[in-house]
Amino acid sequence: MIDIADNQNLSDGELVSLSLENQHNFLYLVNRYRFKLLSYIKRLTNVSDDDAEDILQEVFIKVYLNLNDFNSDLKFSSWIYRITHNQVISSHRKLKARPEGHAIDIEDKSALNLAADIDIVAGTDLNILKQKIIKVLDGLERKYRDILILRFLEEKNYQEISDIIRKPQGTVASTINKAKQEFKKEFETQKIIL
Amino acid sequence: MDEKEFEQKLVDKIQADNLSPKPRWHFLLKNYVIWVAGLLALLTGALAVSVIIYLLRYNGWEMQEGTHKSLIEFFLLTLPYFWIVFSGIFIFILYYNLKHTKKGYRYPAYLIVLVVILASIILGGAFYSLGIGQKIDNILGERAPFYGQVFNRQITFWFNPDEGRLVGIISSEVEADNFDLVDPSGNVWKILGRRDELNHLPPDFLRLGEPVNIIGSVVAESQFKADVIRLLVPGRGFFSRPNIREGHEKCLRSNCQLLLPPPPPAMMIIK
């Protein structure tokens, strides 16, 4: 196993190679992505913390089993997000439940970015804005919600989203555009209710 | 669950199930299978395209006016539907495989469809120019069941004497005003018409053993007055089948006299 201090300077690709040499090195990759992915899983689903941890464990096992399938043409983060995305879909198919985003947590910066990009009136209270965003995201069709989460909450660029959901960049762009329109429409509707 | 607890649970799971990364060849093999299957689909689709080009090129366009008033009607009746569907299936398989390569998702569907269709047409055209489309048609013509109904509908299309279309193999020396012809069912016909007045395509091909299709009309039992005669191109293999060949040879041995009904007394068609 490599020294802990060294792993900070290593790229994901290098850690993959080291994990193939010694399975304990895989834990560095686990720690590097654990919280990001747990947060992503919770944003995509309404499962409990324990269930989210179980999904995450399945994700890391899949990543470990498929380490040799990773190639440097792709960013490792895109690859691991893709596995996570697929695992969330697969877990929910097994549970026969539709993913719902009740567990979405949003950072202040993400909420403001989303509001600015979609051109909605944010108001003064950031907490209310975040509540509204969560509620609106919850009400969106799955494909629109997922892509907005990737774009604004996970802050992925178009190429990364294309690699995660395995769609051409043009399709990603048009889906984001449509998702923003749907979001704005839903936001306007829910503004009256709140 | 804290960091250490999660790590330990993961390590325990990996060790308990004795898990290890799948070998690299596993993924390479999967990738190669997709590419090889795609390549085979491309080749198969292109072979079908080469047959389509061959059948369409020699579809008898020059005789269309003698059979149908509308070019579209003639076109729809003689299109090689089987080969179009067959090539379509393999073009779809190629598209599916390309879409499922490692980077296939990055390209829009329309672009992949365009590339796949163009590749199939270009390769199909190359196969056609090498004579492969003709070879396939000949082999199927010699052996395939339902050849005339499925693989080359021109045979069925042209074998309809009541509507003025006849197809068969020339089974006698061509006289100045008649010759014998064995049709796909093995029946013998006397084809009537002065050689120098007939419109035949291409000129000077009328000779023993040539498969031909004819536009004209039935004038008596087993007698067909020809207006236009054309050399049959796709479907030549079909006329070397044993049953037709047998009828043809029997006709040759007997000078076709035993196989043809006697001419009607007032048979004055030949000028």
GROMACS .gro file of C-alpha atoms in nm:
model
  465
    1MET     CA    1   0.000   0.000   0.000
    2ILE     CA    2   0.131   0.346  -0.086
    3ASP     CA    3   0.195   0.612   0.174
    4ILE     CA    4  -0.114   0.819   0.261
    5ALA     CA    5   0.063   1.147   0.206
    6ASP     CA    6   0.159   1.045  -0.148
    7ASN     CA    7  -0.193   0.968  -0.265
    8GLN     CA    8  -0.295   1.334  -0.260
    9ASN     CA    9  -0.061   1.406  -0.549
   10LEU     CA   10  -0.166   1.106  -0.755
   11SER     CA   11  -0.419   1.128  -1.035
   12ASP     CA   12  -0.724   0.905  -1.038
   13GLY     CA   13  -0.572   0.708  -1.326
   14GLU     CA   14  -0.257   0.643  -1.125
   15LEU     CA   15  -0.463   0.529  -0.828
   16VAL     CA   16  -0.650   0.289  -1.058
   17SER     CA   17  -0.317   0.136  -1.168
   18LEU     CA   18  -0.201   0.112  -0.806
   19SER     CA   19  -0.533  -0.046  -0.704
   20LEU     CA   20  -0.481  -0.315  -0.965
   21GLU     CA   21  -0.144  -0.390  -0.808
   22ASN     CA   22  -0.270  -0.389  -0.449
   23GLN     CA   23  -0.636  -0.395  -0.351
   24HIS     CA   24  -0.573  -0.183  -0.041
   25ASN     CA   25  -0.482   0.112  -0.260
   26PHE     CA   26  -0.840   0.106  -0.384
   27LEU     CA   27  -0.942   0.258  -0.050
   28TYR     CA   28  -0.777   0.586  -0.154
   29LEU     CA   29  -1.012   0.605  -0.448
   30VAL     CA   30  -1.299   0.515  -0.218
   31ASN     CA   31  -1.216   0.799   0.016
   32ARG     CA   32  -1.165   1.041  -0.267
   33TYR     CA   33  -1.514   0.982  -0.405
   34ARG     CA   34  -1.717   0.850  -0.115
   35PHE     CA   35  -1.885   1.172  -0.003
   36LYS     CA   36  -1.932   1.315  -0.351
   37LEU     CA   37  -2.107   0.998  -0.464
   38LEU     CA   38  -2.312   0.960  -0.148
   39SER     CA   39  -2.438   1.311  -0.196
   40TYR     CA   40  -2.512   1.237  -0.564
   41ILE     CA   41  -2.703   0.920  -0.473
   42LYS     CA   42  -2.913   1.109  -0.220
   43ARG     CA   43  -2.984   1.381  -0.472
   44LEU     CA   44  -3.108   1.123  -0.720
   45THR     CA   45  -3.313   0.912  -0.480
   46ASN     CA   46  -3.537   0.927  -0.178
   47VAL     CA   47  -3.375   0.631  -0.003
   48SER     CA   48  -3.266   0.632   0.360
   49ASP     CA   49  -2.904   0.698   0.459
   50ASP     CA   50  -2.849   0.327   0.515
   51ASP     CA   51  -2.990   0.237   0.174
   52ALA     CA   52  -2.778   0.509   0.014
   53GLU     CA   53  -2.470   0.360   0.182
   54ASP     CA   54  -2.570   0.016   0.050
   55ILE     CA   55  -2.601   0.156  -0.303
   56LEU     CA   56  -2.266   0.325  -0.260
   57GLN     CA   57  -2.106   0.000  -0.151
   58GLU     CA   58  -2.245  -0.171  -0.460
   59VAL     CA   59  -2.102   0.112  -0.669
   60PHE     CA   60  -1.754   0.068  -0.526
   61ILE     CA   61  -1.769  -0.308  -0.571
   62LYS     CA   62  -1.865  -0.259  -0.936
   63VAL     CA   63  -1.587  -0.005  -0.979
   64TYR     CA   64  -1.340  -0.247  -0.822
   65LEU     CA   65  -1.449  -0.539  -1.040
   66ASN     CA   66  -1.432  -0.326  -1.353
   67LEU     CA   67  -1.109  -0.138  -1.284
   68ASN     CA   68  -0.953  -0.290  -1.597
   69ASP     CA   69  -1.231  -0.144  -1.807
   70PHE     CA   70  -1.134   0.210  -1.719
   71ASN     CA   71  -0.932   0.384  -1.986
   72SER     CA   72  -0.778   0.725  -1.985
   73ASP     CA   73  -0.990   0.851  -2.277
   74LEU     CA   74  -1.251   0.920  -2.014
   75LYS     CA   75  -1.224   1.118  -1.690
   76PHE     CA   76  -1.232   0.878  -1.397
   77SER     CA   77  -1.491   1.095  -1.226
   78SER     CA   78  -1.721   1.065  -1.530
   79TRP     CA   79  -1.671   0.690  -1.531
   80ILE     CA   80  -1.750   0.648  -1.160
   81TYR     CA   81  -2.049   0.884  -1.185
   82ARG     CA   82  -2.178   0.675  -1.477
   83ILE     CA   83  -2.155   0.358  -1.268
   84THR     CA   84  -2.329   0.535  -0.981
   85HIS     CA   85  -2.603   0.669  -1.207
   86ASN     CA   86  -2.667   0.319  -1.346
   87GLN     CA   87  -2.656   0.161  -1.002
   88VAL     CA   88  -2.917   0.405  -0.870
   89ILE     CA   89  -3.147   0.321  -1.162
   90SER     CA   90  -3.085  -0.049  -1.114
   91SER     CA   91  -3.144  -0.036  -0.735
   92HIS     CA   92  -3.472   0.141  -0.783
   93ARG     CA   93  -3.584  -0.104  -1.046
   94LYS     CA   94  -3.528  -0.380  -0.793
   95LEU     CA   95  -3.725  -0.191  -0.529
   96LYS     CA   96  -3.989  -0.106  -0.793
   97ALA     CA   97  -3.986   0.248  -0.663
   98ARG     CA   98  -3.951   0.563  -0.864
   99PRO     CA   99  -3.659   0.775  -0.751
  100GLU     CA  100  -3.774   1.093  -0.588
  101GLY     CA  101  -3.550   1.371  -0.476
  102HIS     CA  102  -3.671   1.436  -0.123
  103ALA     CA  103  -3.319   1.398   0.007
  104ILE     CA  104  -3.172   1.662  -0.221
  105ASP     CA  105  -2.934   1.891  -0.046
  106ILE     CA  106  -2.824   2.204  -0.224
  107GLU     CA  107  -2.531   2.429  -0.159
  108ASP     CA  108  -2.599   2.802  -0.156
  109LYS     CA  109  -2.377   2.860  -0.458
  110SER     CA  110  -2.554   2.589  -0.661
  111ALA     CA  111  -2.895   2.731  -0.577
  112LEU     CA  112  -2.794   3.079  -0.686
  113ASN     CA  113  -2.630   2.950  -1.002
  114LEU     CA  114  -2.941   2.756  -1.094
  115ALA     CA  115  -3.165   3.056  -1.024
  116ALA     CA  116  -2.943   3.285  -1.229
  117ASP     CA  117  -2.909   3.043  -1.519
  118ILE     CA  118  -3.279   2.971  -1.541
  119ASP     CA  119  -3.355   3.337  -1.494
  120ILE     CA  120  -3.594   3.304  -1.203
  121VAL     CA  121  -3.649   3.564  -0.940
  122ALA     CA  122  -3.454   3.438  -0.640
  123GLY     CA  123  -3.603   3.658  -0.373
  124THR     CA  124  -3.412   3.749  -0.060
  125ASP     CA  125  -3.436   3.435   0.149
  126LEU     CA  126  -3.191   3.175   0.026
  127ASN     CA  127  -3.345   2.900   0.234
  128ILE     CA  128  -3.686   2.955   0.077
  129LEU     CA  129  -3.526   2.953  -0.268
  130LYS     CA  130  -3.355   2.622  -0.188
  131GLN     CA  131  -3.682   2.472  -0.063
  132LYS     CA  132  -3.854   2.582  -0.379
  133ILE     CA  133  -3.580   2.439  -0.597
  134ILE     CA  134  -3.602   2.105  -0.417
  135LYS     CA  135  -3.978   2.100  -0.456
  136VAL     CA  136  -3.963   2.193  -0.824
  137LEU     CA  137  -3.692   1.934  -0.894
  138ASP     CA  138  -3.908   1.675  -0.721
  139GLY     CA  139  -4.194   1.751  -0.952
  140LEU     CA  140  -3.992   1.725  -1.272
  141GLU     CA  141  -3.978   1.429  -1.504
  142ARG     CA  142  -3.690   1.199  -1.412
  143LYS     CA  143  -3.468   1.273  -1.713
  144TYR     CA  144  -3.498   1.649  -1.659
  145ARG     CA  145  -3.432   1.630  -1.286
  146ASP     CA  146  -3.128   1.403  -1.330
  147ILE     CA  147  -2.968   1.628  -1.588
  148LEU     CA  148  -3.026   1.945  -1.385
  149ILE     CA  149  -2.873   1.775  -1.080
  150LEU     CA  150  -2.566   1.684  -1.285
  151ARG     CA  151  -2.537   2.029  -1.441
  152PHE     CA  152  -2.610   2.256  -1.145
  153LEU     CA  153  -2.568   2.054  -0.825
  154GLU     CA  154  -2.279   1.831  -0.933
  155GLU     CA  155  -2.142   2.110  -1.156
  156LYS     CA  156  -2.052   1.883  -1.445
  157ASN     CA  157  -1.982   2.024  -1.789
  158TYR     CA  158  -2.156   1.902  -2.108
  159GLN     CA  159  -1.877   1.660  -2.200
  160GLU     CA  160  -1.884   1.504  -1.853
  161ILE     CA  161  -2.264   1.474  -1.855
  162SER     CA  162  -2.244   1.319  -2.202
  163ASP     CA  163  -2.001   1.059  -2.067
  164ILE     CA  164  -2.207   0.993  -1.755
  165ILE     CA  165  -2.546   0.940  -1.919
  166ARG     CA  166  -2.397   0.809  -2.246
  167LYS     CA  167  -2.574   1.055  -2.476
  168PRO     CA  168  -2.425   1.283  -2.743
  169GLN     CA  169  -2.338   1.636  -2.631
  170GLY     CA  170  -2.603   1.781  -2.860
  171THR     CA  171  -2.868   1.572  -2.688
  172VAL     CA  172  -2.732   1.678  -2.348
  173ALA     CA  173  -2.753   2.043  -2.448
  174SER     CA  174  -3.107   2.016  -2.579
  175THR     CA  175  -3.222   1.813  -2.276
  176ILE     CA  176  -3.073   2.071  -2.039
  177ASN     CA  177  -3.244   2.345  -2.233
  178LYS     CA  178  -3.578   2.167  -2.218
  179ALA     CA  179  -3.524   2.082  -1.849
  180LYS     CA  180  -3.462   2.449  -1.771
  181GLN     CA  181  -3.785   2.544  -1.948
  182GLU     CA  182  -3.977   2.278  -1.756
  183PHE     CA  183  -3.813   2.391  -1.434
  184LYS     CA  184  -3.907   2.752  -1.494
  185LYS     CA  185  -4.265   2.659  -1.581
  186GLU     CA  186  -4.296   2.444  -1.267
  187PHE     CA  187  -4.128   2.713  -1.059
  188GLU     CA  188  -4.375   2.974  -1.177
  189THR     CA  189  -4.664   2.740  -1.092
  190GLN     CA  190  -4.532   2.653  -0.747
  191LYS     CA  191  -4.452   3.015  -0.662
  192ILE     CA  192  -4.822   3.074  -0.619
  193ILE     CA  193  -4.865   2.776  -0.392
  194LEU     CA  194  -4.571   2.847  -0.163
  195MET     CA  195  -2.155   0.513   0.918
  196ASP     CA  196  -1.812   0.663   0.968
  197GLU     CA  197  -1.529   0.650   0.720
  198LYS     CA  198  -1.346   0.356   0.879
  199GLU     CA  199  -1.663   0.157   0.926
  200PHE     CA  200  -1.759   0.200   0.560
  201GLU     CA  201  -1.408   0.107   0.445
  202GLN     CA  202  -1.404  -0.200   0.668
  203LYS     CA  203  -1.745  -0.313   0.544
  204LEU     CA  204  -1.627  -0.276   0.186
  205VAL     CA  205  -1.302  -0.464   0.247
  206ASP     CA  206  -1.491  -0.739   0.434
  207LYS     CA  207  -1.732  -0.774   0.143
  208ILE     CA  208  -1.449  -0.792  -0.113
  209GLN     CA  209  -1.264  -1.053   0.093
  210ALA     CA  210  -1.570  -1.257   0.192
  211ASP     CA  211  -1.683  -1.286  -0.171
  212ASN     CA  212  -1.323  -1.331  -0.287
  213LEU     CA  213  -1.366  -1.051  -0.539
  214SER     CA  214  -1.093  -0.934  -0.772
  215PRO     CA  215  -1.091  -0.707  -1.077
  216LYS     CA  216  -1.205  -0.880  -1.395
  217PRO     CA  217  -0.908  -0.938  -1.626
  218ARG     CA  218  -0.835  -0.685  -1.898
  219TRP     CA  219  -0.887  -0.943  -2.177
  220HIS     CA  220  -1.247  -0.981  -2.062
  221PHE     CA  221  -1.320  -0.620  -2.159
  222LEU     CA  222  -1.103  -0.630  -2.470
  223LEU     CA  223  -1.286  -0.943  -2.585
  224LYS     CA  224  -1.624  -0.780  -2.527
  225ASN     CA  225  -1.508  -0.479  -2.727
  226TYR     CA  226  -1.372  -0.694  -3.010
  227VAL     CA  227  -1.694  -0.897  -3.024
  228ILE     CA  228  -1.893  -0.576  -3.074
  229TRP     CA  229  -1.658  -0.458  -3.349
  230VAL     CA  230  -1.632  -0.796  -3.523
  231ALA     CA  231  -2.010  -0.843  -3.510
  232GLY     CA  232  -2.046  -0.492  -3.653
  233LEU     CA  233  -1.798  -0.570  -3.928
  234LEU     CA  234  -1.981  -0.892  -4.016
  235ALA     CA  235  -2.309  -0.700  -4.023
  236LEU     CA  236  -2.149  -0.443  -4.255
  237LEU     CA  237  -2.021  -0.716  -4.488
  238THR     CA  238  -2.354  -0.900  -4.491
  239GLY     CA  239  -2.550  -0.580  -4.545
  240ALA     CA  240  -2.312  -0.479  -4.825
  241LEU     CA  241  -2.351  -0.818  -4.992
  242ALA     CA  242  -2.728  -0.767  -4.987
  243VAL     CA  243  -2.682  -0.418  -5.129
  244SER     CA  244  -2.470  -0.561  -5.414
  245VAL     CA  245  -2.758  -0.798  -5.501
  246ILE     CA  246  -3.005  -0.507  -5.485
  247ILE     CA  247  -2.791  -0.306  -5.729
  248TYR     CA  248  -2.761  -0.606  -5.960
  249LEU     CA  249  -3.136  -0.679  -5.955
  250LEU     CA  250  -3.232  -0.314  -6.001
  251ARG     CA  251  -2.984  -0.249  -6.277
  252TYR     CA  252  -3.124  -0.536  -6.484
  253ASN     CA  253  -3.483  -0.492  -6.376
  254GLY     CA  254  -3.609  -0.465  -6.734
  255TRP     CA  255  -3.663  -0.089  -6.722
  256GLU     CA  256  -3.643  -0.079  -7.101
  257MET     CA  257  -3.951  -0.305  -7.119
  258GLN     CA  258  -4.157  -0.114  -6.865
  259GLU     CA  259  -4.373   0.056  -7.130
  260GLY     CA  260  -4.473  -0.283  -7.264
  261THR     CA  261  -4.587  -0.411  -6.927
  262HIS     CA  262  -4.716  -0.118  -6.724
  263LYS     CA  263  -4.827   0.232  -6.806
  264SER     CA  264  -4.686   0.368  -6.485
  265LEU     CA  265  -4.315   0.351  -6.407
  266ILE     CA  266  -4.397   0.369  -6.035
  267GLU     CA  267  -4.628   0.068  -6.059
  268PHE     CA  268  -4.359  -0.128  -6.243
  269PHE     CA  269  -4.100  -0.014  -5.989
  270LEU     CA  270  -4.312  -0.119  -5.690
  271LEU     CA  271  -4.396  -0.455  -5.845
  272THR     CA  272  -4.038  -0.544  -5.922
  273LEU     CA  273  -3.855  -0.401  -5.619
  274PRO     CA  274  -3.638  -0.664  -5.446
  275TYR     CA  275  -3.822  -0.636  -5.115
  276PHE     CA  276  -3.652  -0.935  -4.955
  277TRP     CA  277  -3.307  -0.790  -5.011
  278ILE     CA  278  -3.413  -0.446  -4.898
  279VAL     CA  279  -3.548  -0.588  -4.567
  280PHE     CA  280  -3.246  -0.819  -4.534
  281SER     CA  281  -2.994  -0.538  -4.582
  282GLY     CA  282  -3.205  -0.316  -4.353
  283ILE     CA  283  -3.175  -0.572  -4.073
  284PHE     CA  284  -2.797  -0.587  -4.102
  285ILE     CA  285  -2.766  -0.211  -4.136
  286PHE     CA  286  -2.963  -0.184  -3.811
  287ILE     CA  287  -2.735  -0.442  -3.643
  288LEU     CA  288  -2.433  -0.240  -3.755
  289TYR     CA  289  -2.590   0.079  -3.622
  290TYR     CA  290  -2.670  -0.091  -3.290
  291ASN     CA  291  -2.315  -0.223  -3.255
  292LEU     CA  292  -2.154   0.111  -3.337
  293LYS     CA  293  -2.381   0.281  -3.087
  294HIS     CA  294  -2.264   0.030  -2.824
  295THR     CA  295  -1.892   0.068  -2.879
  296LYS     CA  296  -1.704   0.250  -2.605
  297LYS     CA  297  -1.743   0.590  -2.767
  298GLY     CA  298  -2.050   0.523  -2.983
  299TYR     CA  299  -2.279   0.722  -2.753
  300ARG     CA  300  -2.087   1.040  -2.832
  301TYR     CA  301  -2.221   1.056  -3.188
  302PRO     CA  302  -2.579   1.150  -3.275
  303ALA     CA  303  -2.798   0.872  -3.409
  304TYR     CA  304  -2.856   1.042  -3.746
  305LEU     CA  305  -2.480   1.066  -3.807
  306ILE     CA  306  -2.426   0.697  -3.730
  307VAL     CA  307  -2.724   0.601  -3.949
  308LEU     CA  308  -2.583   0.812  -4.233
  309VAL     CA  309  -2.235   0.662  -4.200
  310VAL     CA  310  -2.374   0.309  -4.178
  311ILE     CA  311  -2.596   0.350  -4.486
  312LEU     CA  312  -2.319   0.518  -4.688
  313ALA     CA  313  -2.065   0.252  -4.588
  314SER     CA  314  -2.309  -0.025  -4.686
  315ILE     CA  315  -2.383   0.138  -5.023
  316ILE     CA  316  -2.016   0.208  -5.103
  317LEU     CA  317  -1.903  -0.141  -5.003
  318GLY     CA  318  -2.210  -0.291  -5.172
  319GLY     CA  319  -2.121  -0.099  -5.490
  320ALA     CA  320  -1.766  -0.232  -5.471
  321PHE     CA  321  -1.896  -0.588  -5.426
  322TYR     CA  322  -2.131  -0.537  -5.720
  323SER     CA  323  -1.850  -0.416  -5.945
  324LEU     CA  324  -1.654  -0.728  -5.850
  325GLY     CA  325  -1.947  -0.939  -5.970
  326ILE     CA  326  -2.041  -1.062  -5.622
  327GLY     CA  327  -2.406  -0.956  -5.647
  328GLN     CA  328  -2.437  -1.159  -5.967
  329LYS     CA  329  -2.262  -1.457  -5.810
  330ILE     CA  330  -2.498  -1.457  -5.510
  331ASP     CA  331  -2.800  -1.435  -5.738
  332ASN     CA  332  -2.669  -1.722  -5.951
  333ILE     CA  333  -2.602  -1.946  -5.650
  334LEU     CA  334  -2.944  -1.877  -5.500
  335GLY     CA  335  -3.102  -1.918  -5.843
  336GLU     CA  336  -2.952  -2.265  -5.872
  337ARG     CA  337  -3.041  -2.383  -5.520
  338ALA     CA  338  -3.267  -2.167  -5.307
  339PRO     CA  339  -3.628  -2.268  -5.249
  340PHE     CA  340  -3.886  -1.997  -5.329
  341TYR     CA  341  -3.621  -1.823  -5.537
  342GLY     CA  342  -3.872  -1.668  -5.777
  343GLN     CA  343  -4.109  -1.566  -5.497
  344VAL     CA  344  -3.854  -1.433  -5.249
  345PHE     CA  345  -3.501  -1.374  -5.375
  346ASN     CA  346  -3.569  -1.265  -5.730
  347ARG     CA  347  -3.929  -1.171  -5.790
  348GLN     CA  348  -3.853  -1.092  -6.153
  349ILE     CA  349  -3.901  -1.461  -6.229
  350THR     CA  350  -4.255  -1.459  -6.089
  351PHE     CA  351  -4.323  -1.117  -6.238
  352TRP     CA  352  -4.220  -1.227  -6.587
  353PHE     CA  353  -4.386  -1.566  -6.572
  354ASN     CA  354  -4.740  -1.454  -6.642
  355PRO     CA  355  -4.830  -1.545  -7.002
  356ASP     CA  356  -5.193  -1.438  -6.964
  357GLU     CA  357  -5.076  -1.085  -6.892
  358GLY     CA  358  -4.834  -1.095  -7.182
  359ARG     CA  359  -4.513  -1.176  -6.997
  360LEU     CA  360  -4.316  -1.495  -7.044
  361VAL     CA  361  -3.978  -1.607  -6.920
  362GLY     CA  362  -3.778  -1.917  -7.004
  363ILE     CA  363  -3.481  -2.069  -7.176
  364ILE     CA  364  -3.439  -2.094  -7.553
  365SER     CA  365  -3.451  -2.465  -7.626
  366SER     CA  366  -3.411  -2.487  -8.001
  367GLU     CA  367  -3.209  -2.329  -8.274
  368VAL     CA  368  -3.365  -1.992  -8.345
  369GLU     CA  369  -3.534  -2.003  -8.682
  370ALA     CA  370  -3.623  -1.699  -8.887
  371ASP     CA  371  -3.969  -1.688  -8.739
  372ASN     CA  372  -3.986  -1.911  -8.434
  373PHE     CA  373  -3.804  -2.093  -8.159
  374ASP     CA  374  -3.890  -2.312  -7.863
  375LEU     CA  375  -3.875  -2.200  -7.504
  376VAL     CA  376  -3.896  -2.394  -7.175
  377ASP     CA  377  -4.064  -2.194  -6.897
  378PRO     CA  378  -3.992  -2.217  -6.519
  379SER     CA  379  -4.249  -2.496  -6.481
  380GLY     CA  380  -4.075  -2.703  -6.748
  381ASN     CA  381  -4.346  -2.645  -7.009
  382VAL     CA  382  -4.246  -2.589  -7.369
  383TRP     CA  383  -4.369  -2.291  -7.568
  384LYS     CA  384  -4.341  -2.214  -7.936
  385ILE     CA  385  -4.238  -1.851  -7.963
  386LEU     CA  386  -4.357  -1.690  -8.282
  387GLY     CA  387  -4.236  -1.378  -8.457
  388ARG     CA  388  -4.006  -1.287  -8.739
  389ARG     CA  389  -3.658  -1.248  -8.610
  390ASP     CA  390  -3.587  -0.941  -8.821
  391GLU     CA  391  -3.905  -0.770  -8.700
  392LEU     CA  392  -3.863  -0.849  -8.335
  393ASN     CA  393  -3.736  -0.589  -8.099
  394HIS     CA  394  -3.479  -0.780  -7.901
  395LEU     CA  395  -3.242  -0.645  -7.640
  396PRO     CA  396  -2.951  -0.650  -7.680
  397PRO     CA  397  -2.945  -0.731  -8.053
  398ASP     CA  398  -2.820  -1.067  -8.178
  399PHE     CA  399  -2.832  -1.260  -7.853
  400LEU     CA  400  -3.108  -1.499  -7.952
  401ARG     CA  401  -2.943  -1.836  -7.940
  402LEU     CA  402  -2.991  -2.181  -7.795
  403GLY     CA  403  -2.960  -2.201  -7.416
  404GLU     CA  404  -3.013  -1.830  -7.344
  405PRO     CA  405  -3.269  -1.739  -7.075
  406VAL     CA  406  -3.497  -1.463  -7.199
  407ASN     CA  407  -3.807  -1.273  -7.104
  408ILE     CA  408  -4.064  -1.180  -7.359
  409ILE     CA  409  -4.348  -0.934  -7.395
  410GLY     CA  410  -4.626  -1.052  -7.622
  411SER     CA  411  -4.946  -1.252  -7.608
  412VAL     CA  412  -5.072  -1.608  -7.599
  413VAL     CA  413  -5.213  -1.693  -7.941
  414ALA     CA  414  -5.288  -2.060  -7.893
  415GLU     CA  415  -5.214  -2.337  -7.650
  416SER     CA  416  -4.838  -2.324  -7.579
  417GLN     CA  417  -4.785  -2.063  -7.847
  418PHE     CA  418  -4.676  -1.712  -7.767
  419LYS     CA  419  -4.648  -1.425  -8.011
  420ALA     CA  420  -4.343  -1.219  -7.916
  421ASP     CA  421  -4.323  -0.841  -7.952
  422VAL     CA  422  -4.011  -0.772  -7.749
  423ILE     CA  423  -3.750  -1.018  -7.631
  424ARG     CA  424  -3.487  -0.936  -7.375
  425LEU     CA  425  -3.193  -1.131  -7.247
  426LEU     CA  426  -3.258  -1.232  -6.888
  427VAL     CA  427  -2.972  -1.124  -6.663
  428PRO     CA  428  -3.055  -1.186  -6.292
  429GLY     CA  429  -3.208  -1.532  -6.259
  430ARG     CA  430  -2.981  -1.710  -6.506
  431GLY     CA  431  -2.883  -1.957  -6.233
  432PHE     CA  432  -3.248  -2.047  -6.192
  433PHE     CA  433  -3.259  -2.180  -6.548
  434SER     CA  434  -2.980  -2.425  -6.483
  435ARG     CA  435  -3.189  -2.610  -6.225
  436PRO     CA  436  -3.227  -2.982  -6.300
  437ASN     CA  437  -3.603  -2.974  -6.363
  438ILE     CA  438  -3.577  -2.690  -6.612
  439ARG     CA  439  -3.254  -2.824  -6.759
  440GLU     CA  440  -3.421  -3.163  -6.797
  441GLY     CA  441  -3.717  -3.009  -6.980
  442HIS     CA  442  -3.473  -2.813  -7.194
  443GLU     CA  443  -3.266  -3.122  -7.283
  444LYS     CA  444  -3.572  -3.337  -7.344
  445CYS     CA  445  -3.693  -3.066  -7.575
  446LEU     CA  446  -3.360  -3.064  -7.755
  447ARG     CA  447  -3.351  -3.443  -7.792
  448SER     CA  448  -3.700  -3.462  -7.935
  449ASN     CA  449  -3.668  -3.143  -8.130
  450CYS     CA  450  -3.949  -3.033  -7.896
  451GLN     CA  451  -4.205  -3.199  -8.124
  452LEU     CA  452  -4.327  -3.449  -7.865
  453LEU     CA  453  -4.368  -3.185  -7.601
  454LEU     CA  454  -4.559  -2.930  -7.802
  455PRO     CA  455  -4.924  -2.972  -7.894
  456PRO     CA  456  -4.992  -2.984  -8.268
  457PRO     CA  457  -5.039  -2.640  -8.425
  458PRO     CA  458  -5.397  -2.529  -8.484
  459PRO     CA  459  -5.504  -2.563  -8.847
  460ALA     CA  460  -5.544  -2.190  -8.906
  461MET     CA  461  -5.216  -2.086  -8.747
  462MET     CA  462  -5.117  -1.801  -8.971
  463ILE     CA  463  -4.944  -1.585  -8.721
  464ILE     CA  464  -4.599  -1.621  -8.866
  465LYS     CA  465  -4.565  -1.385  -9.155
   0.00000   0.00000   0.00000
